[in-house]
Coordinates of C-alpha atoms and ligand atoms in Angstrom, one line a residue:
X24 CA -29.5 -8.6 -5.9
X25 CA -29.5 -6.8 -9.2
X26 CA -32.2 -7.5 -11.7
X27 CA -31.1 -9.1 -15.1
X28 CA -32.1 -5.8 -16.8
X29 CA -29.8 -3.8 -14.5
X30 CA -27.0 -6.2 -15.0
X31 CA -27.4 -5.9 -18.8
X32 CA -27.3 -2.1 -18.6
X33 CA -24.2 -2.2 -16.4
X34 CA -22.4 -4.5 -18.7
X35 CA -23.3 -2.6 -21.9
X36 CA -22.3 0.7 -20.4
X37 CA -19.1 -0.5 -18.7
X38 CA -17.0 0.3 -21.9
X39 CA -18.2 3.9 -21.7
X40 CA -17.0 4.0 -18.1
X41 CA -13.6 2.7 -19.2
X42 CA -13.3 5.5 -21.8
X43 CA -14.5 8.3 -19.5
X44 CA -13.7 6.8 -16.1
X45 CA -10.9 9.1 -15.3
X46 CA -12.8 12.2 -16.4
X47 CA -15.7 11.0 -14.2
X48 CA -13.7 10.3 -11.1
X49 CA -11.7 13.5 -11.5
X50 CA -15.0 15.5 -11.6
X51 CA -16.3 13.3 -8.8
X52 CA -13.4 14.2 -6.4
X53 CA -13.5 17.9 -7.1
X54 CA -17.3 17.9 -6.4
X55 CA -17.0 15.7 -3.3
X56 CA -14.3 17.8 -1.8
X57 CA -16.2 21.0 -2.4
X58 CA -19.2 19.6 -0.5
X59 CA -17.3 17.5 2.1
X60 CA -14.0 19.2 2.7
X61 CA -13.6 17.2 5.9
X62 CA -12.8 14.2 3.7
X63 CA -9.5 16.0 2.8
X64 CA -8.4 14.8 6.2
X65 CA -8.4 11.3 4.9
X66 CA -7.3 11.5 1.3
X67 CA -3.7 11.9 0.2
X68 CA -3.5 15.3 -1.5
X69 CA -0.4 14.4 -3.4
X70 CA -2.0 11.3 -5.0
X71 CA -4.9 13.6 -6.0
X72 CA -2.6 16.1 -7.6
X73 CA -0.9 13.3 -9.6
X74 CA -4.3 11.8 -10.7
X75 CA -3.2 8.4 -9.3
X76 CA -6.2 8.0 -7.0
X77 CA -8.6 9.0 -9.7
X78 CA -7.2 6.2 -11.9
X79 CA -7.3 3.6 -9.1
X80 CA -11.0 4.3 -8.3
X81 CA -12.1 4.4 -11.9
X82 CA -10.3 1.1 -12.6
X83 CA -12.0 -0.5 -9.7
X84 CA -15.5 0.6 -10.5
X85 CA -14.9 -0.5 -14.1
X86 CA -13.6 -3.9 -13.0
X87 CA -16.5 -4.3 -10.6
X88 CA -19.0 -3.4 -13.4
X89 CA -17.4 -6.0 -15.8
X90 CA -17.7 -8.7 -13.1
X91 CA -21.1 -7.5 -11.7
X92 CA -22.4 -11.1 -12.3
X93 CA -19.8 -12.6 -10.1
X94 CA -18.2 -10.1 -7.7
X95 CA -16.3 -13.0 -6.2
X96 CA -13.8 -12.7 -9.1
X97 CA -12.7 -9.3 -7.9
X98 CA -12.7 -10.2 -4.2
X99 CA -8.8 -10.3 -4.0
X100 CA -8.8 -6.6 -5.2
X101 CA -11.7 -5.7 -2.8
X102 CA -9.8 -7.2 0.1
X103 CA -6.5 -5.4 -0.8
X104 CA -8.4 -2.1 -1.1
X105 CA -10.3 -2.8 2.1
X106 CA -7.1 -3.2 4.0
X107 CA -6.1 0.3 2.8
X108 CA -9.5 1.7 3.7
X109 CA -9.4 0.2 7.2
X110 CA -5.9 1.5 7.7
X111 CA -7.2 5.0 6.8
X112 CA -10.3 4.8 9.0
X113 CA -12.9 4.7 6.1
X114 CA -16.4 4.2 7.6
X115 CA -19.7 2.8 6.2
X116 CA -21.3 6.3 6.4
X117 CA -18.7 7.5 3.9
X118 CA -20.0 5.2 1.1
X119 CA -23.3 7.0 0.3
X120 CA -21.3 10.3 0.0
X121 CA -18.9 8.7 -2.5
X122 CA -21.8 7.0 -4.3
X123 CA -23.9 10.2 -4.6
X124 CA -21.0 12.3 -6.0
X125 CA -19.9 9.5 -8.4
X126 CA -23.4 9.3 -10.0
X127 CA -23.7 13.1 -10.3
X128 CA -20.3 13.2 -11.9
X129 CA -21.3 10.4 -14.3
X130 CA -24.3 12.4 -15.4
X131 CA -22.2 15.5 -15.8
X132 CA -19.5 13.9 -18.0
X133 CA -21.7 11.6 -20.0
X134 CA -24.5 14.2 -20.6
X135 CA -27.6 12.9 -22.5
X136 CA -26.0 9.5 -23.0
X137 CA -26.5 8.9 -19.3
X138 CA -30.3 8.3 -19.3
X139 CA -32.3 8.0 -16.1
X140 CA -32.4 4.2 -16.6
X141 CA -28.6 4.0 -16.9
X142 CA -28.0 6.2 -13.8
X143 CA -30.5 4.1 -11.8
X144 CA -28.7 0.9 -12.9
X145 CA -25.4 2.4 -11.8
X146 CA -26.9 3.5 -8.5
X147 CA -28.0 0.0 -7.9
X148 CA -24.7 -1.5 -8.9
X149 CA -22.8 1.0 -6.7
X150 CA -24.9 -0.2 -3.8
X151 CA -23.9 -3.8 -4.4
X152 CA -20.2 -2.9 -4.8
X153 CA -20.3 -0.6 -1.7
X154 CA -22.0 -3.3 0.4
X155 CA -19.2 -5.7 -0.6
X156 CA -16.6 -3.2 0.7
X157 CA -18.6 -2.3 3.8
X158 CA -19.0 -6.0 4.8
X159 CA -15.4 -6.9 4.2
X160 CA -14.3 -3.8 6.1
X161 CA -16.7 -4.4 9.0
X162 CA -15.2 -7.9 9.6
X163 CA -11.7 -6.5 9.3
X164 CA -12.4 -3.8 11.9
X165 CA -13.9 -6.5 14.1
X166 CA -10.9 -8.8 13.8
X167 CA -8.5 -6.0 14.4
X168 CA -10.3 -4.8 17.5
X169 CA -10.6 -8.3 18.9
X170 CA -6.9 -9.1 18.4
X171 CA -4.8 -8.9 21.6
X172 CA -3.7 -5.2 22.0
X173 CA -5.6 -4.4 18.8
X174 CA -7.6 -1.2 18.2
X175 CA -9.7 0.5 15.5
X176 CA -9.0 3.8 13.8
X177 CA -6.1 5.8 15.2
X178 CA -4.3 5.6 18.6
X179 CA -1.6 7.7 20.1
X180 CA 2.0 6.5 19.9
X181 CA 5.2 7.9 21.2
X182 CA 8.4 8.1 19.1
X183 CA 10.7 6.1 21.5
X184 CA 13.8 6.3 19.2
X185 CA 14.8 7.8 16.0
X186 CA 17.7 6.1 14.2
X187 CA 19.4 7.2 11.0
X188 CA 19.8 4.2 8.7
X189 CA 21.4 6.0 5.7
X190 CA 21.7 9.5 4.3
X191 CA 18.0 9.4 3.3
X192 CA 16.3 6.8 5.5
X193 CA 15.6 7.1 9.2
X194 CA 13.8 4.6 11.4
X195 CA 11.2 5.6 13.9
X196 CA 10.5 3.2 16.8
X197 CA 7.0 3.7 18.0
X198 CA 5.4 2.6 21.3
X199 CA 1.7 3.0 22.4
X200 CA 1.4 6.1 24.5
X201 CA -0.8 4.2 27.0
X202 CA 2.0 1.8 27.8
X203 CA 0.2 -1.2 26.2
X204 CA 1.8 -3.7 23.9
X205 CA 1.2 -3.8 20.1
X206 CA -0.6 -6.6 18.2
X207 CA 1.3 -9.3 16.3
X208 CA 1.4 -8.5 12.6
X209 CA 2.3 -10.4 9.5
X210 CA 5.7 -9.4 8.0
X211 CA 5.1 -7.1 5.0
X212 CA 2.1 -5.2 6.6
X213 CA 2.0 -1.5 7.0
X214 CA 0.5 1.1 9.4
X215 CA -0.9 4.5 8.7
X216 CA 0.5 7.5 10.5
X217 CA -1.7 10.6 10.8
X218 CA -0.1 14.0 11.4
X219 CA -1.3 17.6 11.9
X220 CA 1.4 19.7 10.3
X221 CA 1.5 23.3 11.6
X222 CA 0.2 25.6 8.8
X223 CA -1.7 22.8 7.0
X224 CA -5.5 22.9 7.1
X225 CA -6.1 19.2 7.0
X226 CA -4.6 16.2 8.7
X227 CA -2.4 14.0 6.5
X228 CA -2.2 10.2 6.5
X229 CA 0.6 8.1 5.0
X230 CA 1.2 4.4 5.0
X231 CA 4.6 3.0 6.0
X232 CA 5.7 -0.6 5.9
X233 CA 6.7 -2.1 9.3
X234 CA 10.4 -2.6 8.9
X235 CA 11.2 -5.2 11.5
X236 CA 9.8 -8.6 12.5
X237 CA 6.8 -8.4 14.9
X238 CA 7.9 -7.4 18.4
X239 CA 5.6 -7.3 21.4
X240 CA 6.1 -3.7 22.5
X241 CA 7.0 -1.5 19.5
X242 CA 6.6 -0.9 15.8
X243 CA 9.4 0.3 13.6
X244 CA 8.9 2.2 10.4
X245 CA 11.7 3.5 8.2
X246 CA 11.0 6.6 6.2
X247 CA 12.8 8.0 3.2
X248 CA 13.3 11.8 3.3
X249 CA 12.0 13.1 0.1
X250 CA 13.3 16.2 -1.7
X251 CA 12.3 19.5 -0.1
X252 CA 10.4 20.6 -3.2
X253 CA 8.6 17.3 -3.7
X254 CA 4.8 17.7 -3.1
X255 CA 4.8 14.0 -2.1
X256 CA 7.4 14.7 0.5
X257 CA 5.5 17.0 2.9
X258 CA 4.9 14.3 5.6
X259 CA 8.2 12.6 5.2
X260 CA 10.0 15.9 5.5
X261 CA 7.9 16.9 8.6
X262 CA 8.7 13.6 10.3
X263 CA 12.4 13.8 9.5
X264 CA 12.8 17.4 10.5
X265 CA 10.1 18.2 13.1
X266 CA 9.3 15.0 14.9
X267 CA 11.7 14.0 17.6
X268 CA 12.0 11.3 20.3
X269 CA 9.3 11.8 22.9
X270 CA 6.8 13.3 20.3
X271 CA 3.4 11.7 19.7
X272 CA 2.0 10.4 16.4
X273 CA -1.4 8.9 15.6
X274 CA -1.1 5.3 14.3
X275 CA -3.6 2.8 12.9
X276 CA -3.4 -0.9 13.3
X277 CA -1.3 -3.1 10.9
X278 CA -2.9 -3.9 7.6
X279 CA -2.0 -5.1 4.1
X280 CA -1.9 -8.2 2.0
X281 CA 1.7 -8.0 0.6
X282 CA 2.8 -10.5 3.3
X283 CA 5.3 -13.3 3.8
X284 CA 4.0 -16.8 3.9
X285 CA 6.2 -17.7 6.9
X286 CA 4.9 -21.3 7.0
X287 CA 6.9 -22.2 3.8
X288 CA 10.4 -23.8 3.8
X289 CA 10.9 -23.5 0.1
X290 CA 13.5 -21.0 -1.4
X291 CA 12.6 -17.4 -1.1
X292 CA 14.1 -14.2 -2.7
X293 CA 13.7 -10.7 -1.3
X294 CA 14.3 -8.1 -4.1
X295 CA 14.2 -4.4 -3.3
X296 CA 15.1 -1.1 -4.7
X297 CA 15.7 2.0 -2.5
X298 CA 13.2 2.4 0.3
X299 CA 11.4 -0.6 -1.0
X300 CA 13.8 -2.4 1.4
X301 CA 11.5 -1.7 4.3
X302 CA 8.9 -4.5 4.1
X303 CA 11.8 -6.8 3.1
X304 CA 13.5 -6.2 6.4
X305 CA 10.4 -7.4 8.3
X306 CA 10.1 -10.5 6.1
X307 CA 13.8 -11.2 6.1
X308 CA 14.2 -10.9 9.9
X309 CA 11.2 -13.2 10.3
X310 CA 12.8 -15.9 8.1
X311 CA 16.2 -15.4 9.8
X312 CA 14.7 -15.9 13.3
X313 CA 11.9 -18.4 12.7
X314 CA 13.2 -20.6 9.8
X315 CA 16.9 -19.8 9.5
X316 CA 17.4 -23.0 7.4
X317 CA 15.1 -21.7 4.6
X318 CA 17.1 -21.0 1.4
X319 CA 17.0 -17.2 1.2
X320 CA 18.4 -14.6 -1.1
X321 CA 18.4 -10.9 -0.4
X322 CA 19.1 -8.7 -3.5
X323 CA 19.1 -4.9 -3.1
X324 CA 19.6 -2.0 -5.4
X325 CA 20.5 1.4 -3.9
X326 CA 21.7 4.6 -5.5
X327 CA 25.1 4.5 -3.7
X328 CA 26.8 3.4 -0.5
X329 CA 25.6 6.5 1.5
X330 CA 21.9 5.8 0.6
X331 CA 22.2 2.1 1.4
X332 CA 20.2 1.3 4.6
X333 CA 20.4 -1.8 6.9
X334 CA 23.6 -3.2 5.4
X335 CA 25.0 -4.3 8.7
X336 CA 21.7 -5.7 9.9
X337 CA 21.2 -7.8 6.8
X338 CA 24.8 -9.1 7.1
X339 CA 24.3 -10.1 10.7
X340 CA 21.0 -12.0 9.8
X341 CA 22.8 -13.8 6.9
X342 CA 25.6 -14.9 9.2
X343 CA 23.0 -16.5 11.5
X344 CA 21.3 -18.3 8.7
X345 CA 22.2 -21.6 7.2
X346 CA 21.6 -21.0 3.5
X347 CA 21.3 -17.3 2.8
X348 CA 23.1 -14.9 0.4
X349 CA 23.1 -11.2 0.1
X350 CA 24.1 -9.0 -2.8
X351 CA 23.8 -5.2 -3.4
X352 CA 24.3 -3.1 -6.5
X353 CA 24.7 0.7 -6.7
X354 CA 23.1 2.5 -9.6
X355 CA 25.6 5.4 -9.4
X356 CA 28.3 2.9 -10.3
X357 CA 28.7 1.2 -13.7
X358 CA 26.3 -1.7 -14.3
X359 CA 24.8 -1.1 -10.9
X360 CA 21.4 -2.7 -11.6
X361 CA 19.9 -6.0 -10.7
X362 CA 20.0 -7.8 -14.1
X363 CA 18.4 -11.0 -15.5
X364 CA 21.8 -12.7 -15.2
X365 CA 21.9 -11.8 -11.5
X366 CA 18.4 -13.2 -10.9
X367 CA 19.3 -16.3 -12.9
X368 CA 22.4 -16.8 -10.7
X369 CA 20.7 -16.3 -7.3
X370 CA 17.0 -16.9 -7.6
X371 CA 15.4 -20.3 -7.7
X372 CA 12.3 -19.9 -10.0
X373 CA 10.6 -22.8 -8.2
X374 CA 10.6 -20.7 -5.0
X375 CA 8.9 -17.4 -4.1
X376 CA 10.0 -13.9 -4.8
X377 CA 8.9 -10.7 -3.0
X378 CA 9.6 -7.5 -4.8
X379 CA 9.3 -3.9 -3.7
X380 CA 10.7 -0.6 -5.0
X381 CA 10.1 2.3 -7.4
X382 CA 7.6 1.5 -10.2
X383 CA 10.2 1.1 -13.0
X384 CA 12.3 -1.1 -10.8
X385 CA 9.3 -3.3 -10.0
X386 CA 8.2 -3.6 -13.7
X387 CA 11.7 -4.6 -14.7
X388 CA 12.2 -7.1 -11.9
X389 CA 8.8 -8.7 -12.4
X390 CA 9.5 -9.0 -16.2
X391 CA 12.9 -10.6 -15.6
X392 CA 11.6 -13.0 -12.9
X393 CA 9.0 -14.2 -15.5
X394 CA 11.9 -14.4 -18.0
X395 CA 13.9 -16.7 -15.8
X396 CA 10.8 -19.0 -15.6
X397 CA 9.1 -17.9 -12.4
X398 CA 5.4 -18.4 -12.4
X399 CA 3.2 -15.3 -11.7
X400 CA 1.7 -17.0 -8.6
X401 CA 5.1 -17.0 -7.0
X402 CA 6.0 -13.3 -7.7
X403 CA 4.6 -11.1 -4.9
X404 CA 4.9 -7.4 -5.1
X405 CA 3.5 -4.1 -3.8
X406 CA 3.6 -0.7 -5.5
X407 CA 4.0 2.4 -3.5
X408 CA 0.9 4.6 -3.5
X409 CA -2.4 3.4 -5.1
X410 CA -2.1 -0.1 -6.5
X411 CA -1.6 -0.5 -10.2
X412 CA -1.4 -3.6 -12.3
X413 CA 1.4 -4.4 -14.6
X414 CA -0.7 -4.3 -17.8
X415 CA -1.0 -0.5 -17.5
X416 CA 2.7 0.1 -17.1
Ligands
LIG7 C1 -8.0 4.1 -1.8 C2 -11.6 2.2 -4.5 C3 -14.8 4.0 -1.4 C4 -11.3 6.6 0.7 C5 -8.7 3.4 -2.8 C6 -8.1 2.6 -3.8 C7 -9.1 2.1 -4.6 C8 -10.3 2.5 -4.0 C9 -8.9 1.3 -5.8 C10 -6.6 2.5 -4.1 C11 -6.1 1.3 -3.2 C12 -4.6 1.2 -3.0 O1 -4.0 2.2 -3.0 O2 -4.1 0.1 -2.8 C13 -12.8 2.5 -3.9 C14 -14.1 2.0 -4.3 C15 -15.0 2.6 -3.4 C16 -14.3 3.3 -2.5 C17 -14.3 1.2 -5.5 C18 -16.5 2.4 -3.5 C19 -17.1 1.3 -3.7 C20 -14.2 4.9 -0.6 C21 -14.8 5.6 0.5 C22 -13.8 6.4 1.1 C23 -12.5 6.0 0.4 C24 -16.3 5.6 0.8 C25 -13.9 7.4 2.2 C26 -14.4 8.5 2.0 C27 -10.1 6.1 0.1 C28 -8.8 6.7 0.5 C29 -7.9 6.0 -0.2 C30 -8.6 5.0 -1.0 C31 -8.6 7.8 1.5 C32 -6.4 6.1 -0.2 C33 -5.9 6.9 -1.4 C34 -5.5 8.3 -1.1 O3 -5.3 8.7 0.0 O4 -5.4 9.1 -2.1 N1 -10.1 3.3 -2.9 N2 -12.9 3.3 -2.7 N3 -12.8 5.1 -0.6 N4 -10.0 5.1 -0.7 FE1 -11.4 4.1 -1.7

């Protein structure tokens, strides 16, 4: 427990952290990687280069500081981040390393303003925040390991099949190398894939949504091939070009909180842009096979016909369902965007909507869903990369 004095210091210095948070965490990462280069095996270098991770960490520490009296309020955020940490293999022993470098960076950036008393208060507060993460993550690791066919950290998988879905998206069907089955997962969840790319000093980890309903013996992920010169694309290009059927990949157990509530029978809309279609495929296939009578709408925006994945699969699910519709728009063609009018026509604001796609697409869709009267509690979404909230966009 933090003392009342410590809580007061934390709350009164939280605004300083908001102002300098990104400078502090930027300094923090560069220090930490200098001293612990092995952590570069876990962190996404492209996110680092773009500053997105710095912002995500700063925002969370700030939010935790503001709610230090009642951390329960930020539990949903802690749980979502903990899913990501568990998927990446973050361990309790990593927390003191992060804490120590965060405090040194605070001192460096804030200078004399960061008195010993303030630094001590933040050290205590970090301990409380870290304990919350460690305890949530410990129970997640335990649940994952106890699940039938579950495991912790990374396990070898074989690429059983590689199937081209469009000019840019290819599916990888992955089976455990030890011949076991895979655990059941909730539609919308993702896995992490860890690769050692020849010529690269550190391993690289990326998350990919599972793109089909849960099957006993395999996972499917569907990966967009990024442009050759995109620093974000190094893993996707490697997987597309260098990894073939029969090759092995290291995979972590399914995780993530952007998931379908499959127990509902109320109307549901799946709205995706580009490769944001992947979690939708898992959710949609689940509805099509478990509750085919559920009123369902699938709206998708692709750049053009050649980049449009899963068209035939979606049509065949729709044909098996009792009350489903499917519409696609192509942005290379005139008026090829999902508009408010389109949402008004197809989406029942009393139902639920799941949204996934590039950030501007998501921002637009969420705004328009609100405009057609959908309550925030019914709009479910996931951003690619570190989570952001809408206010900052
Ligand atoms: C991701 C916060 C500790 C490694 C994240 C994200 C946040 C965050 C907000 C983004 C979540 C998302 O993308 O959905 C925190 C906080 C911590 C903490 C507040 C301390 C209390 C740690 C530790 C490690 C770690 C100890 C391991 C050394 C990572 C990695 C990512 C991540 C690798 C993925 C982002 C990337 O690859 O760039 N964390 N974290 N975090 N965290 Fe943490």
